[in-house]
Short mmCIF file of C-alpha atoms in Angstrom, two decimals:
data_model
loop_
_atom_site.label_atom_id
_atom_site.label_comp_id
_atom_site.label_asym_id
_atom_site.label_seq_id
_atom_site.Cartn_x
_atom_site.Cartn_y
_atom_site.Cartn_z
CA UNK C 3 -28.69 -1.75 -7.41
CA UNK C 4 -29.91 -4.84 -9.49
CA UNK C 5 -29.45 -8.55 -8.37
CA UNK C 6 -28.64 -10.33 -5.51
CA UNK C 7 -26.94 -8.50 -2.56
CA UNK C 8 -26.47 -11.57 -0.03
CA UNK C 9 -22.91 -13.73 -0.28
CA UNK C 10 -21.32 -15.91 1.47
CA UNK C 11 -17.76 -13.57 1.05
CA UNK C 12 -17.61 -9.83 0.86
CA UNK C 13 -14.31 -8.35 -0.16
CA UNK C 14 -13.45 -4.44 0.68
CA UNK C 15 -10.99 -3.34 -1.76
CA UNK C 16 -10.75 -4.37 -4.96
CA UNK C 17 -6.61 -3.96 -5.51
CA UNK C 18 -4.31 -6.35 -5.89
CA UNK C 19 -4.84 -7.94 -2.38
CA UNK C 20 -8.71 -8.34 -3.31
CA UNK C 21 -8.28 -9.77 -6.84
CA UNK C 22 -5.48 -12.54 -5.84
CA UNK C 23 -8.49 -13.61 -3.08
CA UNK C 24 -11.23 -13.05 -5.41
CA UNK C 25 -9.28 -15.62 -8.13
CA UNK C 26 -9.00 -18.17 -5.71
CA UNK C 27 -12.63 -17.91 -4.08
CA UNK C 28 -13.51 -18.01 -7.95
CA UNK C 29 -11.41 -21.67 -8.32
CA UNK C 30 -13.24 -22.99 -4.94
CA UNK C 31 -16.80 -22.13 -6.11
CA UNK C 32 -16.94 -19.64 -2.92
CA UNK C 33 -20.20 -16.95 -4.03
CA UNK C 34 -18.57 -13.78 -3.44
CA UNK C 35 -18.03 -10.05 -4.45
CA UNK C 36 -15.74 -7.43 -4.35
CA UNK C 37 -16.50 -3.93 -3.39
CA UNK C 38 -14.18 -1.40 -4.52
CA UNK C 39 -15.10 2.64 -4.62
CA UNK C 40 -13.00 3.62 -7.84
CA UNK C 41 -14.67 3.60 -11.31
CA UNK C 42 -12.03 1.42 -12.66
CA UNK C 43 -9.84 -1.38 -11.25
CA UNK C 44 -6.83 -0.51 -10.74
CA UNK C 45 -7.54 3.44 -10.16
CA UNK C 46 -5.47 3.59 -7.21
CA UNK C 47 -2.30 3.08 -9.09
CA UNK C 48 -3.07 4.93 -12.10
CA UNK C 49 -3.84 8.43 -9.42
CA UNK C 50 -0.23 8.17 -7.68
CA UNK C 51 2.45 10.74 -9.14
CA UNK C 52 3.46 10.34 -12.86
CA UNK C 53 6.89 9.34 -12.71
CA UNK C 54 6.67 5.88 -10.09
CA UNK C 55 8.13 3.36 -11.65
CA UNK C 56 8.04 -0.06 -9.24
CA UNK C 57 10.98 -1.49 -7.45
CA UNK C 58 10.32 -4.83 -8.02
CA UNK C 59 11.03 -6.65 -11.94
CA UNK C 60 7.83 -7.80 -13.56
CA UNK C 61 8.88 -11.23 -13.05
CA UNK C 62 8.34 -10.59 -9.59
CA UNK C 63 5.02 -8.29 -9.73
CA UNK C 64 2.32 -11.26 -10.81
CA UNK C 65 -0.80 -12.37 -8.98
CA UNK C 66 -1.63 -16.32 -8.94
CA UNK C 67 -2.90 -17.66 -11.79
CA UNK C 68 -1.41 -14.65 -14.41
CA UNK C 69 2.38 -13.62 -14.82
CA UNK C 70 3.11 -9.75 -15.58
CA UNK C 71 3.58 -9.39 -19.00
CA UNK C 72 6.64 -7.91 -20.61
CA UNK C 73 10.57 -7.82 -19.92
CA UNK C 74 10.91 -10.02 -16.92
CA UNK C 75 13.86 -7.92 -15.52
CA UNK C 76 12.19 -4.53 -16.22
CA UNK C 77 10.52 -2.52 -14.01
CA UNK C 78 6.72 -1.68 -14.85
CA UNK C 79 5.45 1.85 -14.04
CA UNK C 80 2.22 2.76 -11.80
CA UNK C 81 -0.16 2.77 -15.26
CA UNK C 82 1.19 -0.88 -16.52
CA UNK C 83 0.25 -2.12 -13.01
CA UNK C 84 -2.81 -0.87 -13.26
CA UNK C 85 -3.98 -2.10 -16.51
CA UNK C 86 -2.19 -5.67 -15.62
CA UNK C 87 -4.87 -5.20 -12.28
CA UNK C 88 -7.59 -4.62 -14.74
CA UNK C 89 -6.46 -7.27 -17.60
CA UNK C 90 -6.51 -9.45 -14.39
CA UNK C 91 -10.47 -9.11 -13.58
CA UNK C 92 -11.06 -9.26 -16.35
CA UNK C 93 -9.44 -12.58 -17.33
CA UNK C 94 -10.75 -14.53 -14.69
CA UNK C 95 -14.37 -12.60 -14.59
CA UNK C 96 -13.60 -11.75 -10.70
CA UNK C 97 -17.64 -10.22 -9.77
CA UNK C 98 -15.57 -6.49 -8.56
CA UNK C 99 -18.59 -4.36 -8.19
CA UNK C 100 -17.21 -0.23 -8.73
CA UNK C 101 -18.05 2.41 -7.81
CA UNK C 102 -19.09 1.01 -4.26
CA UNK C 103 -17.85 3.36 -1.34
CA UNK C 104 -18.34 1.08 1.84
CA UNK C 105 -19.93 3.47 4.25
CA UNK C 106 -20.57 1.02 7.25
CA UNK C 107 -19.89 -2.44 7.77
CA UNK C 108 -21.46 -3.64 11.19
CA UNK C 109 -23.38 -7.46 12.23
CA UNK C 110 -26.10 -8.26 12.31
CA UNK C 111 -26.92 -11.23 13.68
CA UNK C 112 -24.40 -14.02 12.93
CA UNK C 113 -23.92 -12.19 9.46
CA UNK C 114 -22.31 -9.23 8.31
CA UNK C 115 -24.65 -5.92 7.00
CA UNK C 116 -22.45 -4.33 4.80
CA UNK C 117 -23.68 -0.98 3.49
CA UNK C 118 -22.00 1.44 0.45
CA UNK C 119 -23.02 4.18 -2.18
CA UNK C 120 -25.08 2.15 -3.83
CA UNK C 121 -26.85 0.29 -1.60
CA UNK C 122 -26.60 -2.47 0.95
CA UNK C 123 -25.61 -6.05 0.64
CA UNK C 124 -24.85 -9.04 3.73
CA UNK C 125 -22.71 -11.85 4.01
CA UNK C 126 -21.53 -14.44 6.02
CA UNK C 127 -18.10 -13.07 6.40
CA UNK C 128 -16.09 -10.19 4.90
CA UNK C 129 -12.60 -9.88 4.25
CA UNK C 130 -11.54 -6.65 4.62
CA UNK C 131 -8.45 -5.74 1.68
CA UNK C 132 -8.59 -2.33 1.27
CA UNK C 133 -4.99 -1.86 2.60
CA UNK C 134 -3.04 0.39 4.98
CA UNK C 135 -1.74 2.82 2.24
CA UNK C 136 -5.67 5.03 1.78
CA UNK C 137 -5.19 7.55 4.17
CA UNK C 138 -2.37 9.88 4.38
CA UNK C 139 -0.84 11.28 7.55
CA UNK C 140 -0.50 14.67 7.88
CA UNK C 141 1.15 16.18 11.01
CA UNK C 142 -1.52 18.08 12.91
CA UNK C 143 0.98 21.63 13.07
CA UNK C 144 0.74 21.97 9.19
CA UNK C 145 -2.36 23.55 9.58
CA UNK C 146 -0.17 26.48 10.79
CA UNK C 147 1.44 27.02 7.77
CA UNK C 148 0.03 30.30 5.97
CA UNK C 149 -1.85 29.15 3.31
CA UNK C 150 -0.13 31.40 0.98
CA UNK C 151 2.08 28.08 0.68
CA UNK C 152 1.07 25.10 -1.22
CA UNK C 153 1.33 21.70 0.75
CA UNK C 154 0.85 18.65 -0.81
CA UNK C 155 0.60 15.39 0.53
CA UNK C 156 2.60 12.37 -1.99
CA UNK C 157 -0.78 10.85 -2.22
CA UNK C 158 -2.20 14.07 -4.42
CA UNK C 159 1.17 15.03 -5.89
CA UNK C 160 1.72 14.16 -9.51
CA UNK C 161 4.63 16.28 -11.07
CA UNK C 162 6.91 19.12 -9.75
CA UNK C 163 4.52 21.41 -12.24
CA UNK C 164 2.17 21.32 -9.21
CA UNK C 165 4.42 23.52 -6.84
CA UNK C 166 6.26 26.67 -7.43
CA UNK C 167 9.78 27.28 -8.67
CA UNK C 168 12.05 28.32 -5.41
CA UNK C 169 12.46 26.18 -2.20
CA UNK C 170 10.56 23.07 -1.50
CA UNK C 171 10.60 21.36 1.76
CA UNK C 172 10.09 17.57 1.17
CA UNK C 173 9.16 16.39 4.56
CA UNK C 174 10.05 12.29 5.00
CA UNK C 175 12.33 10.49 3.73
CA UNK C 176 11.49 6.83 3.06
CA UNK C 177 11.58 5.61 -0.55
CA UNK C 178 8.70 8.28 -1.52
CA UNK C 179 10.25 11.49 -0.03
CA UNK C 180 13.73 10.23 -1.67
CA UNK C 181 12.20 9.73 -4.49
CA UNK C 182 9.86 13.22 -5.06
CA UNK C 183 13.09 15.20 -3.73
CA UNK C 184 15.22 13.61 -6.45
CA UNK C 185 12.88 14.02 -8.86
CA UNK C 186 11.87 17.95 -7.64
CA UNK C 187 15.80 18.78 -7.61
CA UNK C 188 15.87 17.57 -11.12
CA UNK C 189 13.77 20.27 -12.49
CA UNK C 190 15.60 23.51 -11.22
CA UNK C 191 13.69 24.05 -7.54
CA UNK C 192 15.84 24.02 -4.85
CA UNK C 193 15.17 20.98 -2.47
CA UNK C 194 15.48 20.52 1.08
CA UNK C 195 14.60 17.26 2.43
CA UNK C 196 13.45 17.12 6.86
CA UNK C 197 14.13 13.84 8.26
CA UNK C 198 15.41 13.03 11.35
CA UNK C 199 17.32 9.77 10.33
CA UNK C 200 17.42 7.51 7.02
CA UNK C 201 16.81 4.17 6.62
CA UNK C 202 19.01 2.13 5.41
CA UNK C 203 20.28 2.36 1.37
CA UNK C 204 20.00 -0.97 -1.10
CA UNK C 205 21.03 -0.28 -4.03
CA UNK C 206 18.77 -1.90 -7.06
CA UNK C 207 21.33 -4.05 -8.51
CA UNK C 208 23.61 -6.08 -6.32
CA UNK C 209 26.67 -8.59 -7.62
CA UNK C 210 25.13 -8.13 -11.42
CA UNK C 211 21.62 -9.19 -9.90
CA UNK C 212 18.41 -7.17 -9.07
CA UNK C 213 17.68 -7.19 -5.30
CA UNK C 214 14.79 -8.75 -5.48
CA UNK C 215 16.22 -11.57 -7.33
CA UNK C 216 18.10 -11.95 -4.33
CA UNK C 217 15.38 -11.54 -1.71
CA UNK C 218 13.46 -14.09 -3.48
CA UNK C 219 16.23 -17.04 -3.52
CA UNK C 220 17.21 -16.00 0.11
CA UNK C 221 13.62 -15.87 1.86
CA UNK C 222 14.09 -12.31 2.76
CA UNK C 223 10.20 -11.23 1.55
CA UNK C 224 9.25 -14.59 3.94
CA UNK C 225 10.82 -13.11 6.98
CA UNK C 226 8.37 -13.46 9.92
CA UNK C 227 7.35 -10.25 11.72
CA UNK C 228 7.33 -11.53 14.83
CA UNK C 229 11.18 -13.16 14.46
CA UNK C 230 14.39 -11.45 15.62
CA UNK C 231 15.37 -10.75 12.04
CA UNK C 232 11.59 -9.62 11.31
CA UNK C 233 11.51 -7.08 14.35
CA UNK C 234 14.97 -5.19 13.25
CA UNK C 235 13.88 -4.82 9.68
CA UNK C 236 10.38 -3.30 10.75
CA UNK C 237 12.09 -1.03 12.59
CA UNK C 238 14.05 1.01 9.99
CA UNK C 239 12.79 1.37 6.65
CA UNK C 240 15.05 0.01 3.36
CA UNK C 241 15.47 2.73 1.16
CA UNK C 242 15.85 1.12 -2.19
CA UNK C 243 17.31 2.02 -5.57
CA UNK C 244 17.63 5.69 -5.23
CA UNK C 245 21.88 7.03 -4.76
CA UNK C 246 21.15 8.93 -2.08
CA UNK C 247 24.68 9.83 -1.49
CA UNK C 248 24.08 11.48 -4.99
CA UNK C 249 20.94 12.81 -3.91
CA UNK C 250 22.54 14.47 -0.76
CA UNK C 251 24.92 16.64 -3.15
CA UNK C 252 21.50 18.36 -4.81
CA UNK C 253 19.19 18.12 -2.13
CA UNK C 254 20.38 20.09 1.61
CA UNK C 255 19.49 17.32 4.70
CA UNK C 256 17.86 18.74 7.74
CA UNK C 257 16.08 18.05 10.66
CA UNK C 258 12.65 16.94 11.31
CA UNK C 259 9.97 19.78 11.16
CA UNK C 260 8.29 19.92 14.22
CA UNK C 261 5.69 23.14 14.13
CA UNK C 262 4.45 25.36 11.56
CA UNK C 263 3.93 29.36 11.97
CA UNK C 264 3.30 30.95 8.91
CA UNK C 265 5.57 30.95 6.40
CA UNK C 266 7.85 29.80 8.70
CA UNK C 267 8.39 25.57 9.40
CA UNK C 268 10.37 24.83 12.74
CA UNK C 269 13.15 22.17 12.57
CA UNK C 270 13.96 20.04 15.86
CA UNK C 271 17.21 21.47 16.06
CA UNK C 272 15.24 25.04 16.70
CA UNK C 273 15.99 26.06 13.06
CA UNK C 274 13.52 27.95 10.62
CA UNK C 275 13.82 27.67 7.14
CA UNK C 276 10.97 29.32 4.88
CA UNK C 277 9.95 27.21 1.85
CA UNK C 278 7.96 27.88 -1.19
CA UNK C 279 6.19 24.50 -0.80
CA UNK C 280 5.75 21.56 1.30
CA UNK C 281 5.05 17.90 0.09
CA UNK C 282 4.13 15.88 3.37
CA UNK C 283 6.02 12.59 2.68
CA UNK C 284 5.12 11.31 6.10
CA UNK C 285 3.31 8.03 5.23
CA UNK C 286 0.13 6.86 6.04
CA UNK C 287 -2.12 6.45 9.26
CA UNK C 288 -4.71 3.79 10.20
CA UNK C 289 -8.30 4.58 9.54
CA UNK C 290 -11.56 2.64 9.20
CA UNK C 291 -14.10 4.57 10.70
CA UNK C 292 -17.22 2.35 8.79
CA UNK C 293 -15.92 -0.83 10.58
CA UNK C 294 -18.02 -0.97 13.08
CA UNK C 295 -16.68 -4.41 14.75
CA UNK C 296 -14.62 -3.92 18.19
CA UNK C 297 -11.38 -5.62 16.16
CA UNK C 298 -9.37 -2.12 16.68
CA UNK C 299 -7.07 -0.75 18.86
CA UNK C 300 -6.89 2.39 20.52
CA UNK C 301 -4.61 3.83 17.27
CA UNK C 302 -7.61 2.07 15.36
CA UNK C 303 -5.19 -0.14 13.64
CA UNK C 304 -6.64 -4.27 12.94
CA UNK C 305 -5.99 -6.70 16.17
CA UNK C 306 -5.42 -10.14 14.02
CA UNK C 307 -3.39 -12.65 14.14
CA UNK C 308 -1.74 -13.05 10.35
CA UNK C 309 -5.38 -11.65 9.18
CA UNK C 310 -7.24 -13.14 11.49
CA UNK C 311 -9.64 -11.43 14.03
CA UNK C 312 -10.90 -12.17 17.08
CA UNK C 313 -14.53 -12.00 15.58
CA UNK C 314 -15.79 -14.86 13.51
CA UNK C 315 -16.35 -14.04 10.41
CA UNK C 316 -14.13 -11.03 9.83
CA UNK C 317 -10.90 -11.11 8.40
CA UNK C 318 -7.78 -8.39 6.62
CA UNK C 319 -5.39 -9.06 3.90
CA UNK C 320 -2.83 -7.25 2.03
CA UNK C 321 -1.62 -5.26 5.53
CA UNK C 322 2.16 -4.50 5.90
CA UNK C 323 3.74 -7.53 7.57
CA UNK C 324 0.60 -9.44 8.06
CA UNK C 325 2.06 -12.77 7.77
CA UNK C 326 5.53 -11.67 6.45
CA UNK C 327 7.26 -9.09 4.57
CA UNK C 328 6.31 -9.64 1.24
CA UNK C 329 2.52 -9.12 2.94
CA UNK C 330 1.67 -6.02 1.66
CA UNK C 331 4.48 -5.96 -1.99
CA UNK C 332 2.59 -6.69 -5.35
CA UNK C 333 3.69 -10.20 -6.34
CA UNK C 334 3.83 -11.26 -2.73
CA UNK C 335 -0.24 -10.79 -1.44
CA UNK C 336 -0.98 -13.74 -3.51
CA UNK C 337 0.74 -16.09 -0.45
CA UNK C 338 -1.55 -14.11 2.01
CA UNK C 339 -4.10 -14.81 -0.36
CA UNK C 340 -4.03 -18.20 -0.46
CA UNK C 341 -3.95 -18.41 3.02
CA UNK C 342 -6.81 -17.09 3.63
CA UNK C 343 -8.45 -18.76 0.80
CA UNK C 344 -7.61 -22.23 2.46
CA UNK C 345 -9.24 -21.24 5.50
CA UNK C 346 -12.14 -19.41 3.71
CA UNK C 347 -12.98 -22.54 2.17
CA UNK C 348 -12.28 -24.64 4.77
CA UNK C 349 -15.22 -22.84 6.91
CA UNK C 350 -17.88 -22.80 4.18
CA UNK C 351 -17.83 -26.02 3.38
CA UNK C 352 -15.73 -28.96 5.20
CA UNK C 353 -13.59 -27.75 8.20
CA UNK C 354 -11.41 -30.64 7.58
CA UNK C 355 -11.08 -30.15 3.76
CA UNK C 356 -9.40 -27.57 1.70
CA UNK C 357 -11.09 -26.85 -1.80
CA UNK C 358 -7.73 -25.15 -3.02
CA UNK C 359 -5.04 -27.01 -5.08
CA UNK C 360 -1.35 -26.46 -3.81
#
């Protein structure tokens, strides 16, 4: 690895979390980097499954500084985010180093020794943005399934082509399970979908407006986690855009799976039904096992306080309801971002003086 490897800002994850903070450390003169283990920016949207199209209108899916191109009220798909990701490095030449898998971060000193596939670099702090959406959950018991049955996880699935015709057991039902049953019903398997209770349905369009037009001029993506309104919302998933009333007529409903023996998957209610396939639509788990900082809990999830940690120097951004609901949604990081920026800034230079513009 060529050039200089010491910063005063080291960013893990170079999606859209990491390039909103990378465009404002740019503005404030902050010497940083981004580390990001794909080979292009923007590679994690472009490897999710063929047909996800977003829920939010392009109007709504921008980063600071750059508006999504195209029809305002359309909906872009997983490769136009991608290339807008890239487009958006690239505009404001944001220093994302790929191909850099972060192996260990750990201090050392009153620094940061941050080490990766390619070598080894330090800084004063690091901001870790590599999301909570990297590593799937899988329940332990599908190991007993005979292998003689594909399982896929929604993170590797890409088209129905990838299982057989016959029965396919979509297990989970938030917005992706909905979403890969309808789209597995539509070419000629049969579908049944294991969930022990949906969340609740949104349609896309409500009163001749798109919902997120609506949670935009209401403050619904500001909604505080830790308010009354914030704690029932995190506690059942919206399910948004897909009919499943519609869906329900195609796709049989039943209970969660609870074991695996062979060909056979166990439902709660003590039911077996034997499928042909098995996409794992269960969501993902927390997982950094090269952060070597005591800022975890005993689930390994981030202790912070909105992206905060009790350890100086180390920060997240871009986690689910980190500061609000729109924490973690595309054209909604950049408020995180900014955050964090302003404090960023404020602790490299002046305590008492932002370098960011409103």
């Amino acid at each position: 690895m060529t050039g200089h490897t010491d910063y005063d800002t080291l960013v893990v994850g170079g999606g859209q979390a990491g390039l909103a903070l990378g465009y404002l450390l740019r503005r404030a003169g902050v010497r940083f980097a981004i580390l990001d283990a794909h080979e292009r920016v923007g590679d994690a949207w472009r490897h999710r499954w063929d047909s996800l199209t977003l829920f939010t209108p392009r109007r709504y899916d921008g980063l600071p500084g750059l508006p999504f191109p195209g029809d305002p009220d359309g909906h872009p798909d997983k490769d136009e985010v991608a290339d807008y990701l890239e487009t958006y490095a690239e505009r404001f030449a944001l220093p994302v180093h790929l191909g850099r898998h972060v192996t260990a971060v750990r201090p050392e000193g009153e620094r940061f020794l941050v080490e990766t596939s390619a070598g080894a670099y330090t800084a004063a702090r690091v901001v870790v943005a590599a999301g909570a959406f990297h590593t799937p959950r899988t329940p332990a018991f599908a190991s007993g399934l005979d292998p003689g049955v594909p399982q896929l996880h929604s993170t590797v699935y890409r088209r129905p082509e990838q299982l057989p015709m016959g029965e396919i057991l979509v297990v989970g039902a938030g917005n992706t399970g909905v979403q890969i049953a309808e789209e597995l019903a539509g070419s000629g398997r049969r579908v049944r979908l294991s969930v022990s209770s949906m969340g609740r349905v949104l349609p896309q369009r409500v009163l001749g407006r798109d919902l997120f037009w609506w949670f935009s001029h209401l403050g619904f993506m500001d909604i505080r986690g830790d308010s009354r309104i914030g704690r029932r919302v995190r506690s059942r998933e919206l399910i948004i855009g897909t009919d499943v009333k519609r869906l329900l007529r195609r796709v049989e409903r039943v209970d969660r799976a609870v074991d695996a023996e062979g060909r056979d998957v166990v439902l709660a209610d003590g039911r077996r039904v034997r499928p042909d396939g098995v996409v794992w639509a269960t969501g993902f788990r927390a997982h950094y096992p090269w952060l070597h900082v005591p800022v975890l809990d005993e689930q390994g999830a981030p202790v912070h306080r909105e992206g905060v940690t009790a350890w100086p120097g180390l920060y997240f951004l871009g986690l689910p309801w980190q500061r609000a609901r729109g924490s973690s949604v595309l054209g909604w990081v950049g408020r995180d971002a900014h955050a964090l920026a302003e404090r960023l800034t404020a602790t490299a230079n002046d305590p008492g003086k932002s370098l960011i513009a409103p």
